XYZ file of C-alpha atoms in Angstrom:
398
model
C 96.119 118.860 -18.798
C 99.661 117.766 -19.679
C 102.657 118.310 -17.414
C 103.678 121.260 -19.623
C 100.209 122.812 -19.231
C 100.297 122.467 -15.445
C 103.852 123.777 -15.291
C 102.641 127.143 -16.606
C 100.183 127.835 -13.800
C 96.897 129.680 -14.173
C 98.105 133.082 -15.357
C 96.389 134.828 -18.275
C 98.097 136.106 -21.408
C 96.767 139.494 -22.637
C 96.912 140.759 -26.221
C 95.459 143.857 -27.857
C 94.788 144.541 -31.540
C 94.009 148.040 -32.876
C 91.807 148.471 -35.965
C 91.243 151.631 -38.009
C 87.703 150.544 -38.868
C 84.942 149.779 -36.368
C 84.371 146.070 -35.791
C 80.874 144.550 -35.660
C 80.388 143.259 -32.103
C 77.306 141.161 -32.823
C 78.989 139.472 -35.782
C 82.120 138.847 -33.703
C 80.125 137.143 -30.960
C 78.382 134.961 -33.521
C 81.593 133.861 -35.259
C 83.305 133.297 -31.905
C 80.510 130.967 -30.789
C 80.980 128.938 -33.975
C 84.766 128.810 -33.499
C 84.407 127.529 -29.944
C 82.765 124.357 -31.252
C 86.224 123.329 -32.485
C 87.998 124.537 -29.327
C 85.870 123.103 -26.490
C 88.577 123.674 -23.881
C 88.435 127.439 -24.400
C 84.808 127.600 -23.289
C 85.259 125.101 -20.454
C 86.167 125.564 -16.798
C 89.325 124.638 -14.921
C 89.009 121.929 -12.285
C 91.425 120.490 -9.754
C 91.268 116.715 -9.469
C 91.492 114.838 -6.170
C 95.195 114.178 -6.793
C 95.890 117.839 -7.515
C 96.074 117.508 -11.287
C 94.398 120.226 -13.323
C 91.710 119.390 -15.870
C 89.366 121.367 -18.059
C 85.730 120.371 -17.890
C 84.485 120.881 -21.457
C 80.943 121.828 -20.468
C 80.509 124.818 -22.802
C 80.182 127.234 -19.897
C 81.206 129.971 -22.287
C 83.650 132.845 -22.557
C 83.268 136.443 -21.444
C 82.561 139.068 -24.135
C 82.278 142.746 -23.181
C 81.526 145.545 -25.633
C 82.078 149.143 -24.638
C 82.637 152.632 -26.054
C 85.505 155.010 -25.271
C 85.178 158.785 -25.135
C 88.476 159.490 -26.919
C 89.540 158.934 -30.545
C 91.815 156.129 -31.689
C 95.453 157.009 -30.919
C 97.913 156.725 -33.778
C 99.895 153.888 -32.242
C 103.149 152.600 -33.680
C 106.757 151.764 -32.704
C 107.307 155.282 -31.359
C 103.854 155.621 -29.778
C 103.027 152.319 -28.135
C 99.840 151.461 -26.254
C 101.628 150.464 -23.027
C 100.243 153.411 -21.059
C 96.647 152.673 -20.137
C 96.541 149.405 -22.061
C 94.706 147.581 -19.267
C 91.522 149.560 -20.001
C 91.239 147.487 -23.190
C 91.464 144.177 -21.307
C 89.361 142.185 -18.867
C 91.343 141.444 -15.718
C 91.097 137.923 -14.256
C 92.520 136.840 -10.915
C 94.523 133.614 -11.527
C 93.936 132.620 -7.895
C 90.206 132.384 -8.599
C 90.233 130.078 -11.623
C 90.314 126.434 -10.487
C 86.946 125.113 -9.307
C 85.309 128.479 -10.023
C 82.955 129.682 -12.741
C 85.814 131.702 -14.257
C 86.115 131.929 -18.057
C 89.380 130.753 -19.586
C 89.080 133.276 -22.426
C 87.828 136.863 -22.360
C 87.116 139.461 -25.030
C 86.770 143.201 -24.545
C 85.777 145.120 -27.664
C 86.254 148.888 -27.274
C 84.884 151.235 -29.930
C 86.788 154.512 -30.113
C 85.212 157.925 -30.609
C 85.057 158.757 -34.315
C 85.689 155.184 -35.488
C 88.015 152.271 -34.993
C 88.004 149.448 -32.460
C 90.390 147.792 -30.030
C 90.087 144.034 -29.603
C 91.526 143.044 -26.233
C 91.729 139.328 -25.452
C 93.106 137.211 -22.620
C 93.570 133.440 -22.507
C 94.570 131.225 -19.624
C 98.139 130.130 -20.344
C 97.539 126.600 -19.041
C 95.180 126.075 -21.968
C 97.531 127.197 -24.740
C 100.978 128.636 -25.397
C 101.630 131.660 -27.611
C 101.536 129.812 -30.932
C 98.361 127.878 -30.052
C 96.767 131.088 -28.779
C 97.359 132.771 -32.133
C 96.106 129.695 -33.951
C 92.825 130.056 -32.083
C 92.566 133.767 -32.946
C 93.454 133.079 -36.574
C 90.788 130.340 -36.704
C 88.260 132.807 -35.297
C 89.260 135.343 -37.954
C 88.842 132.802 -40.740
C 85.541 131.534 -39.315
C 84.312 135.132 -39.217
C 85.053 135.544 -42.937
C 83.565 132.184 -43.904
C 86.928 130.593 -44.689
C 88.048 127.093 -43.831
C 90.806 126.236 -41.336
C 92.467 123.122 -39.963
C 90.715 121.744 -36.911
C 92.886 121.400 -33.778
C 93.799 118.200 -31.937
C 93.077 118.079 -28.204
C 94.567 114.749 -27.055
C 96.695 115.998 -24.158
C 97.814 112.441 -23.442
C 100.168 112.669 -26.413
C 102.456 114.986 -24.479
C 102.958 112.964 -21.313
C 103.353 109.866 -23.510
C 106.602 111.352 -24.850
C 108.160 110.148 -21.599
C 107.245 106.485 -22.083
C 110.326 105.270 -24.018
C 112.745 106.776 -21.479
C 110.682 106.633 -18.265
C 112.812 103.852 -16.718
C 115.974 105.897 -17.274
C 114.497 109.265 -16.336
C 116.985 111.641 -14.750
C 116.374 112.916 -11.235
C 117.417 116.431 -12.258
C 117.079 118.737 -15.244
C 119.393 121.257 -16.851
C 116.491 123.605 -17.553
C 114.023 123.135 -14.682
C 114.557 123.698 -10.959
C 112.706 121.998 -8.125
C 112.546 124.978 -5.797
C 113.144 124.585 -2.094
C 110.584 125.661 0.469
C 109.860 129.365 0.100
C 112.005 130.010 -2.989
C 109.104 129.981 -5.429
C 107.078 132.220 -3.107
C 110.037 134.585 -2.845
C 110.273 134.720 -6.636
C 106.535 135.401 -7.023
C 106.800 138.088 -4.353
C 109.655 139.730 -6.226
C 107.624 139.735 -9.437
C 104.629 141.270 -7.650
C 106.825 143.949 -6.076
C 108.383 144.719 -9.464
C 104.909 145.025 -10.975
C 103.505 147.274 -8.236
C 106.615 149.428 -7.800
C 107.148 149.622 -11.578
C 110.895 149.213 -11.182
C 111.333 148.096 -14.801
C 110.454 149.746 -18.087
C 109.437 147.985 -21.285
C 110.875 149.625 -24.396
C 109.628 149.085 -27.941
C 112.026 149.535 -30.826
C 112.012 148.571 -34.481
C 114.609 146.968 -36.722
C 114.164 147.465 -40.443
C 114.785 144.752 -43.004
C 117.954 146.575 -44.058
C 119.276 146.610 -40.487
C 118.560 142.903 -40.080
C 120.332 142.135 -43.357
C 123.345 144.146 -42.193
C 123.440 142.202 -38.911
C 123.424 138.883 -40.717
C 126.095 140.042 -43.192
C 128.310 141.152 -40.302
C 127.805 137.857 -38.465
C 128.582 135.789 -41.562
C 131.686 137.887 -42.247
C 132.913 137.032 -38.731
C 132.454 133.336 -39.546
C 134.138 133.438 -42.961
C 136.155 130.279 -43.619
C 134.620 128.328 -40.728
C 131.840 126.646 -42.760
C 129.419 127.733 -40.046
C 126.105 129.387 -40.956
C 123.729 131.536 -38.908
C 120.237 132.821 -39.666
C 118.982 136.385 -39.514
C 117.205 135.445 -36.287
C 120.475 134.145 -34.814
C 122.205 137.412 -35.693
C 119.437 139.600 -34.214
C 119.267 137.484 -31.058
C 123.049 137.709 -30.677
C 122.940 141.486 -31.164
C 120.262 141.854 -28.474
C 122.164 139.580 -26.086
C 125.355 141.605 -26.555
C 123.607 144.967 -26.130
C 121.645 143.939 -23.036
C 124.693 142.231 -21.579
C 126.679 145.455 -21.976
C 123.896 147.478 -20.364
C 123.869 145.136 -17.344
C 127.586 145.809 -16.863
C 128.239 142.678 -14.808
C 131.823 141.737 -13.704
C 133.971 139.995 -16.336
C 133.811 136.558 -14.706
C 130.034 136.627 -14.143
C 128.099 133.960 -16.079
C 125.705 135.317 -18.698
C 122.850 133.080 -19.821
C 120.410 133.392 -22.713
C 117.021 131.725 -22.276
C 115.839 130.549 -25.700
C 112.198 129.454 -25.957
C 111.259 126.988 -28.689
C 108.236 124.961 -29.809
C 109.222 121.306 -29.327
C 106.709 119.874 -31.824
C 109.348 120.365 -34.498
C 111.790 118.086 -32.672
C 109.733 114.989 -31.846
C 108.703 113.842 -35.303
C 105.244 112.333 -35.606
C 104.863 111.781 -31.846
C 103.086 115.146 -31.600
C 101.102 116.009 -34.751
C 101.104 119.495 -36.238
C 97.450 119.952 -35.308
C 98.101 119.460 -31.574
C 96.749 122.416 -29.590
C 98.165 123.185 -26.151
C 101.506 124.026 -24.517
C 104.550 122.691 -26.368
C 107.312 125.085 -25.322
C 110.758 124.112 -24.103
C 113.928 126.107 -23.539
C 117.710 125.970 -23.703
C 120.243 128.254 -22.002
C 123.498 128.875 -23.858
C 125.998 130.831 -21.800
C 129.396 132.475 -21.559
C 131.113 134.896 -19.208
C 130.287 138.606 -19.289
C 133.765 139.333 -20.642
C 133.309 136.813 -23.458
C 129.908 138.226 -24.353
C 131.374 141.721 -24.605
C 134.504 140.744 -26.525
C 133.358 138.049 -28.931
C 132.383 139.209 -32.434
C 128.731 139.097 -33.431
C 129.205 135.981 -35.565
C 130.657 133.977 -32.655
C 127.759 134.941 -30.389
C 125.247 134.169 -33.159
C 126.878 130.745 -33.571
C 126.389 130.138 -29.820
C 122.714 131.069 -30.231
C 122.354 128.594 -33.081
C 124.030 125.864 -31.045
C 121.618 126.623 -28.226
C 118.614 126.013 -30.448
C 120.268 122.842 -31.781
C 120.212 121.345 -28.259
C 116.498 120.708 -28.763
C 116.542 117.084 -29.885
C 113.927 114.352 -29.582
C 115.953 112.694 -26.818
C 116.162 115.962 -24.884
C 112.397 116.521 -25.089
C 111.589 112.959 -24.033
C 113.981 113.119 -21.063
C 112.571 116.503 -20.078
C 109.001 115.193 -20.215
C 109.987 112.121 -18.196
C 111.521 114.396 -15.548
C 108.353 116.503 -15.328
C 106.112 113.418 -15.186
C 108.250 111.948 -12.374
C 108.020 115.211 -10.455
C 104.246 115.200 -10.880
C 104.005 111.629 -9.582
C 106.119 112.654 -6.595
C 103.878 115.635 -5.886
C 106.578 118.190 -6.669
C 105.376 119.693 -9.957
C 104.037 122.794 -8.167
C 107.535 123.539 -6.937
C 109.115 123.492 -10.390
C 110.045 126.611 -12.321
C 112.086 126.942 -15.517
C 115.593 127.799 -14.360
C 115.783 130.644 -16.857
C 112.667 132.147 -15.221
C 114.206 131.997 -11.757
C 117.404 133.563 -13.052
C 115.799 136.529 -14.840
C 116.599 138.720 -11.852
C 120.193 137.472 -11.832
C 122.130 136.379 -14.926
C 119.633 135.444 -17.647
C 118.136 137.349 -20.570
C 115.088 135.590 -22.045
C 114.212 135.750 -25.743
C 110.660 134.932 -26.856
C 110.510 135.026 -30.648
C 106.998 135.732 -31.951
C 108.208 137.216 -35.247
C 106.402 134.623 -37.385
C 103.073 134.740 -35.548
C 100.179 136.235 -37.547
C 99.458 139.272 -35.355
C 98.781 141.445 -38.388
C 96.700 138.891 -40.309
C 93.634 138.934 -38.035
C 90.921 140.274 -40.336
C 87.391 140.309 -38.901
C 85.790 141.788 -41.973
C 87.084 145.332 -41.519
C 90.726 144.914 -42.455
C 93.751 143.872 -40.429
C 95.045 145.618 -37.279
C 97.436 148.529 -37.691
C 99.037 147.915 -34.285
C 99.460 145.102 -31.781
C 100.578 145.486 -28.177
C 100.849 143.785 -24.780
C 101.116 145.224 -21.255
C 104.585 145.824 -19.860
C 106.114 142.722 -18.276
C 106.910 142.780 -14.546
C 110.212 140.912 -14.906
C 113.487 142.369 -16.203
C 115.605 141.364 -19.170
C 112.897 139.745 -21.268
C 112.775 140.333 -25.019
C 109.661 139.801 -27.126
C 110.158 139.771 -30.893
C 107.062 140.620 -32.907
C 106.497 141.236 -36.625
C 106.317 144.733 -38.074
C 102.844 146.020 -39.049
C 102.086 144.904 -42.589
C 101.449 148.431 -43.895
C 104.895 149.730 -42.916
C 107.661 149.730 -45.555
C 110.896 147.844 -45.015
C 109.269 145.354 -42.630
């Protein structure tokens, strides 16, 4: 595993896909077994080496596939009727504390057939194996394999990631702007706070929809604010800025309080040919643009969107190499377990995190019975986190 894989920990990422038509369980198992030949890590088992480093033993131990039948009909899920309530019944729960050196699958499938027709495909994948984009690439490959279509085979050379540090290893910084080496007990305190938030259900996850017309209006307003400055922002910049402003206002923090925006990004786009497009694993970095609460409230949308764009622009090849060198040095010093992304630590304080999945193919997964009409995930236990997802393909004005 690379330093970015190990940084994630052994948590599982759940996803659910709702289909109007009933899926064929036997055919799904068969196509999944064929897909796994190209993704040997998914059917392997996590091991802890003598030096504490995590590895996956690619021994084809298999994945878990459960098929069951529900007694109720398929709900008519959508933006105003999400699947958050009771969603865990569609998923197989895995204890992340019982993964390393255990016979615990790194990928699970639970196929639930609803009364009167339709199926729910609930999947979980260990996050140390793949990030969100790689996860969807695996599911998309499975979908294409199921329909007899070709797909690009993934690359599994994890050494490519740690090797990013080589050119700058001698000049590696002892600190990082985006990662914190936690002091004794701080990481445990953070995990405890997350667990309490999850059990006590002190936060609520809200789903809302923005139409294409609304997004166009946001971008037009942002560009109007920047007229004459020769600056340009994307629709994504404008939406992200809008969300940051709205959530910042809802938090109502004092004027001088710092407000941070955690922006996640796939770093493969920033390191040229050092990491090929077919690489499959964790390749996510982050930046944290910021301003005071008063500035966030008072600045026009275009100015905030320009700050978002500048935040993304901080992701350069040099930044990624220095970041990797820092993580590798912390691993060599035995401190990698104590590292958390600073934006993660600050979610309970001054940071709003944006995870943009809007271009992932959630609504393209066709297993022979059409594409899903709804996609959903369980509510997150941490506050002030925004997930952007695409609109279902069959809805107008997406």
